[in-house]
């Protein structure tokens, strides 16, 4: 069984950023170490809900790079594109910018990677645009993929 998933209804990128910030603060208030949290974005462009967060939260974020992938700073929350986080894990993961995903094998693979990176908690924003696709994936493919991962370790 995977970690608990917190689905959060969002209506805009700004609201997603605000609610993401609230979730990060909640985890921090629960004494989750910054190094145990990752924010993974489905968006490959410049614009992200991360941009909508306050400067005091942004200052504790660090982008995952080739130089720090082996030892990211312990006093920072790692941010990365979902595709760049394959093979890596954190206790708590927040997925962002899922509204850019389409009904394609590549996007389904990204969603699978994103949803299987967390050990203790997963935060997932759901916009009205993304909700039908998520429902389709949840009813068909994702349960099988996640079950296979759990059985095969």
PDB file of C-alpha atoms in Angstrom:
ATOM      1  CA  UNK A   1       0.000   0.000   0.000  1.00  0.00           C
ATOM      2  CA  UNK A   2       1.354   3.407  -0.960  1.00  0.00           C
ATOM      3  CA  UNK A   3       1.407   6.591   1.083  1.00  0.00           C
ATOM      4  CA  UNK A   4      -1.765   8.547   1.768  1.00  0.00           C
ATOM      5  CA  UNK A   5      -2.683  10.862  -1.088  1.00  0.00           C
ATOM      6  CA  UNK A   6      -4.059  14.327  -0.399  1.00  0.00           C
ATOM      7  CA  UNK A   7      -6.072  15.435  -3.424  1.00  0.00           C
ATOM      8  CA  UNK A   8      -6.523  19.193  -3.532  1.00  0.00           C
ATOM      9  CA  UNK A   9      -9.047  20.875  -5.813  1.00  0.00           C
ATOM     10  CA  UNK A  10      -7.518  23.906  -7.573  1.00  0.00           C
ATOM     11  CA  UNK A  11      -8.938  26.426 -10.022  1.00  0.00           C
ATOM     12  CA  UNK A  12      -5.831  28.357 -11.095  1.00  0.00           C
ATOM     13  CA  UNK A  13      -2.057  28.284 -11.046  1.00  0.00           C
ATOM     14  CA  UNK A  14      -2.079  30.976  -8.346  1.00  0.00           C
ATOM     15  CA  UNK A  15      -4.424  28.965  -6.140  1.00  0.00           C
ATOM     16  CA  UNK A  16      -2.317  25.861  -6.681  1.00  0.00           C
ATOM     17  CA  UNK A  17       0.776  27.779  -5.557  1.00  0.00           C
ATOM     18  CA  UNK A  18      -1.020  29.072  -2.461  1.00  0.00           C
ATOM     19  CA  UNK A  19      -2.351  25.630  -1.511  1.00  0.00           C
ATOM     20  CA  UNK A  20       1.021  24.020  -2.201  1.00  0.00           C
ATOM     21  CA  UNK A  21       2.609  26.530   0.152  1.00  0.00           C
ATOM     22  CA  UNK A  22       0.014  25.685   2.823  1.00  0.00           C
ATOM     23  CA  UNK A  23       0.833  21.984   2.441  1.00  0.00           C
ATOM     24  CA  UNK A  24       4.567  22.625   2.726  1.00  0.00           C
ATOM     25  CA  UNK A  25       4.025  24.683   5.885  1.00  0.00           C
ATOM     26  CA  UNK A  26       1.862  21.903   7.328  1.00  0.00           C
ATOM     27  CA  UNK A  27       4.572  19.311   6.714  1.00  0.00           C
ATOM     28  CA  UNK A  28       7.205  21.629   8.206  1.00  0.00           C
ATOM     29  CA  UNK A  29       4.972  22.272  11.249  1.00  0.00           C
ATOM     30  CA  UNK A  30       4.762  18.485  11.663  1.00  0.00           C
ATOM     31  CA  UNK A  31       8.573  18.426  11.925  1.00  0.00           C
ATOM     32  CA  UNK A  32       9.158  16.899   8.507  1.00  0.00           C
ATOM     33  CA  UNK A  33      12.746  17.674   7.555  1.00  0.00           C
ATOM     34  CA  UNK A  34      13.138  19.875   4.473  1.00  0.00           C
ATOM     35  CA  UNK A  35      15.416  17.287   2.872  1.00  0.00           C
ATOM     36  CA  UNK A  36      12.556  14.760   3.047  1.00  0.00           C
ATOM     37  CA  UNK A  37      10.270  16.840   0.805  1.00  0.00           C
ATOM     38  CA  UNK A  38      10.280  17.155  -2.984  1.00  0.00           C
ATOM     39  CA  UNK A  39       8.144  19.263  -5.305  1.00  0.00           C
ATOM     40  CA  UNK A  40       7.850  17.687  -8.737  1.00  0.00           C
ATOM     41  CA  UNK A  41       6.429  19.619 -11.666  1.00  0.00           C
ATOM     42  CA  UNK A  42       4.879  18.148 -14.794  1.00  0.00           C
ATOM     43  CA  UNK A  43       5.520  21.397 -16.653  1.00  0.00           C
ATOM     44  CA  UNK A  44       8.634  21.670 -18.800  1.00  0.00           C
ATOM     45  CA  UNK A  45       8.305  25.392 -19.484  1.00  0.00           C
ATOM     46  CA  UNK A  46       9.090  28.355 -17.299  1.00  0.00           C
ATOM     47  CA  UNK A  47       5.704  28.945 -15.697  1.00  0.00           C
ATOM     48  CA  UNK A  48       4.916  26.861 -12.619  1.00  0.00           C
ATOM     49  CA  UNK A  49       2.712  27.098  -9.569  1.00  0.00           C
ATOM     50  CA  UNK A  50       5.984  27.265  -7.626  1.00  0.00           C
ATOM     51  CA  UNK A  51       6.389  30.787  -9.033  1.00  0.00           C
ATOM     52  CA  UNK A  52       3.199  31.794  -7.191  1.00  0.00           C
ATOM     53  CA  UNK A  53       4.542  30.966  -3.729  1.00  0.00           C
ATOM     54  CA  UNK A  54       5.876  33.523  -1.266  1.00  0.00           C
ATOM     55  CA  UNK A  55       9.522  34.525  -1.186  1.00  0.00           C
ATOM     56  CA  UNK A  56      10.032  33.044   2.294  1.00  0.00           C
ATOM     57  CA  UNK A  57       9.061  29.611   0.948  1.00  0.00           C
ATOM     58  CA  UNK A  58      10.996  30.046  -2.302  1.00  0.00           C
ATOM     59  CA  UNK A  59      14.189  30.702  -0.331  1.00  0.00           C
ATOM     60  CA  UNK A  60      14.081  27.160   1.107  1.00  0.00           C
ATOM     61  CA  UNK A  61      13.767  25.545  -2.333  1.00  0.00           C
ATOM     62  CA  UNK A  62      16.614  24.216  -4.442  1.00  0.00           C
ATOM     63  CA  UNK A  63      16.464  22.930  -8.003  1.00  0.00           C
ATOM     64  CA  UNK A  64      17.744  19.415  -8.533  1.00  0.00           C
ATOM     65  CA  UNK A  65      20.805  19.538 -10.787  1.00  0.00           C
ATOM     66  CA  UNK A  66      23.456  17.161 -12.060  1.00  0.00           C
ATOM     67  CA  UNK A  67      25.819  18.679  -9.483  1.00  0.00           C
ATOM     68  CA  UNK A  68      23.593  18.159  -6.421  1.00  0.00           C
ATOM     69  CA  UNK A  69      21.586  15.043  -7.304  1.00  0.00           C
ATOM     70  CA  UNK A  70      23.856  12.858  -5.145  1.00  0.00           C
ATOM     71  CA  UNK A  71      23.767  15.139  -2.132  1.00  0.00           C
ATOM     72  CA  UNK A  72      21.200  17.945  -2.254  1.00  0.00           C
ATOM     73  CA  UNK A  73      21.399  20.508   0.551  1.00  0.00           C
ATOM     74  CA  UNK A  74      19.873  19.171   3.776  1.00  0.00           C
ATOM     75  CA  UNK A  75      18.247  22.487   4.626  1.00  0.00           C
ATOM     76  CA  UNK A  76      16.283  22.774   1.383  1.00  0.00           C
ATOM     77  CA  UNK A  77      13.239  21.291  -0.355  1.00  0.00           C
ATOM     78  CA  UNK A  78      14.196  19.811  -3.718  1.00  0.00           C
ATOM     79  CA  UNK A  79      12.285  20.901  -6.819  1.00  0.00           C
ATOM     80  CA  UNK A  80      12.492  19.078 -10.134  1.00  0.00           C
ATOM     81  CA  UNK A  81      10.567  18.070 -13.192  1.00  0.00           C
ATOM     82  CA  UNK A  82       8.852  14.743 -12.641  1.00  0.00           C
ATOM     83  CA  UNK A  83      10.853  13.150 -15.454  1.00  0.00           C
ATOM     84  CA  UNK A  84      14.141  14.198 -13.819  1.00  0.00           C
ATOM     85  CA  UNK A  85      13.206  12.516 -10.524  1.00  0.00           C
ATOM     86  CA  UNK A  86      12.882   8.978 -11.895  1.00  0.00           C
ATOM     87  CA  UNK A  87      14.759   6.588  -9.611  1.00  0.00           C
ATOM     88  CA  UNK A  88      14.789   9.084  -6.724  1.00  0.00           C
ATOM     89  CA  UNK A  89      12.469   9.175  -3.708  1.00  0.00           C
ATOM     90  CA  UNK A  90      11.448  11.326  -0.759  1.00  0.00           C
ATOM     91  CA  UNK A  91       9.197  10.779   2.227  1.00  0.00           C
ATOM     92  CA  UNK A  92       6.838  13.556   1.108  1.00  0.00           C
ATOM     93  CA  UNK A  93       6.178  14.581  -2.478  1.00  0.00           C
ATOM     94  CA  UNK A  94       4.023  17.355  -3.889  1.00  0.00           C
ATOM     95  CA  UNK A  95       3.179  17.101  -7.576  1.00  0.00           C
ATOM     96  CA  UNK A  96       2.449  20.352  -9.416  1.00  0.00           C
ATOM     97  CA  UNK A  97       1.319  21.669 -12.766  1.00  0.00           C
ATOM     98  CA  UNK A  98      -0.567  18.491 -13.674  1.00  0.00           C
ATOM     99  CA  UNK A  99      -3.020  20.438 -15.835  1.00  0.00           C
ATOM    100  CA  UNK A 100      -0.470  20.334 -18.665  1.00  0.00           C
ATOM    101  CA  UNK A 101      -0.640  16.522 -18.904  1.00  0.00           C
ATOM    102  CA  UNK A 102      -2.418  14.915 -21.854  1.00  0.00           C
ATOM    103  CA  UNK A 103      -3.854  11.461 -22.439  1.00  0.00           C
ATOM    104  CA  UNK A 104      -0.651   9.981 -23.843  1.00  0.00           C
ATOM    105  CA  UNK A 105       1.709   7.160 -22.852  1.00  0.00           C
ATOM    106  CA  UNK A 106       4.465   9.674 -22.023  1.00  0.00           C
ATOM    107  CA  UNK A 107       2.204  11.681 -19.702  1.00  0.00           C
ATOM    108  CA  UNK A 108       0.865   8.522 -18.068  1.00  0.00           C
ATOM    109  CA  UNK A 109       4.456   7.412 -17.458  1.00  0.00           C
ATOM    110  CA  UNK A 110       5.241  10.796 -15.893  1.00  0.00           C
ATOM    111  CA  UNK A 111       2.191  10.529 -13.645  1.00  0.00           C
ATOM    112  CA  UNK A 112       3.219   7.030 -12.562  1.00  0.00           C
ATOM    113  CA  UNK A 113       6.753   8.207 -11.774  1.00  0.00           C
ATOM    114  CA  UNK A 114       5.426  11.179  -9.813  1.00  0.00           C
ATOM    115  CA  UNK A 115       2.926   9.157  -7.799  1.00  0.00           C
ATOM    116  CA  UNK A 116       5.465   6.491  -6.829  1.00  0.00           C
ATOM    117  CA  UNK A 117       8.248   8.752  -5.472  1.00  0.00           C
ATOM    118  CA  UNK A 118       6.701   9.325  -2.010  1.00  0.00           C
ATOM    119  CA  UNK A 119       6.987   7.062   1.056  1.00  0.00           C
ATOM    120  CA  UNK A 120       4.894   8.919   3.645  1.00  0.00           C
ATOM    121  CA  UNK A 121       2.678  11.476   1.897  1.00  0.00           C
ATOM    122  CA  UNK A 122       1.678  12.630  -1.566  1.00  0.00           C
ATOM    123  CA  UNK A 123      -0.001  15.959  -2.417  1.00  0.00           C
ATOM    124  CA  UNK A 124      -1.777  16.113  -5.742  1.00  0.00           C
ATOM    125  CA  UNK A 125      -3.588  19.187  -7.149  1.00  0.00           C
ATOM    126  CA  UNK A 126      -6.633  18.489  -9.300  1.00  0.00           C
ATOM    127  CA  UNK A 127      -7.954  21.163 -11.643  1.00  0.00           C
ATOM    128  CA  UNK A 128     -11.242  20.796 -13.502  1.00  0.00           C
ATOM    129  CA  UNK A 129      -9.196  20.303 -16.686  1.00  0.00           C
ATOM    130  CA  UNK A 130      -7.104  17.505 -15.178  1.00  0.00           C
ATOM    131  CA  UNK A 131      -9.849  15.749 -13.170  1.00  0.00           C
ATOM    132  CA  UNK A 132     -11.345  13.707 -16.068  1.00  0.00           C
ATOM    133  CA  UNK A 133      -7.924  12.447 -17.145  1.00  0.00           C
ATOM    134  CA  UNK A 134      -6.943  11.538 -13.588  1.00  0.00           C
ATOM    135  CA  UNK A 135     -10.225   9.675 -13.139  1.00  0.00           C
ATOM    136  CA  UNK A 136      -9.671   7.763 -16.381  1.00  0.00           C
ATOM    137  CA  UNK A 137      -6.149   6.789 -15.361  1.00  0.00           C
ATOM    138  CA  UNK A 138      -7.235   5.844 -11.829  1.00  0.00           C
ATOM    139  CA  UNK A 139     -10.010   3.618 -13.140  1.00  0.00           C
ATOM    140  CA  UNK A 140      -7.883   1.870 -15.725  1.00  0.00           C
ATOM    141  CA  UNK A 141      -4.121   1.871 -15.760  1.00  0.00           C
ATOM    142  CA  UNK A 142      -2.694   3.453 -12.586  1.00  0.00           C
ATOM    143  CA  UNK A 143      -4.007   0.852 -10.091  1.00  0.00           C
ATOM    144  CA  UNK A 144      -2.325  -1.930 -12.077  1.00  0.00           C
ATOM    145  CA  UNK A 145       0.959  -0.042 -12.407  1.00  0.00           C
ATOM    146  CA  UNK A 146       1.105   0.874  -8.717  1.00  0.00           C
ATOM    147  CA  UNK A 147       0.148  -2.673  -7.657  1.00  0.00           C
ATOM    148  CA  UNK A 148       2.906  -4.116  -9.869  1.00  0.00           C
ATOM    149  CA  UNK A 149       5.461  -1.742  -8.307  1.00  0.00           C
ATOM    150  CA  UNK A 150       4.405  -2.709  -4.785  1.00  0.00           C
ATOM    151  CA  UNK A 151       4.607  -6.436  -5.552  1.00  0.00           C
ATOM    152  CA  UNK A 152       7.954  -6.189  -7.324  1.00  0.00           C
ATOM    153  CA  UNK A 153       9.462  -3.710  -4.867  1.00  0.00           C
TER     154      UNK A 153
END
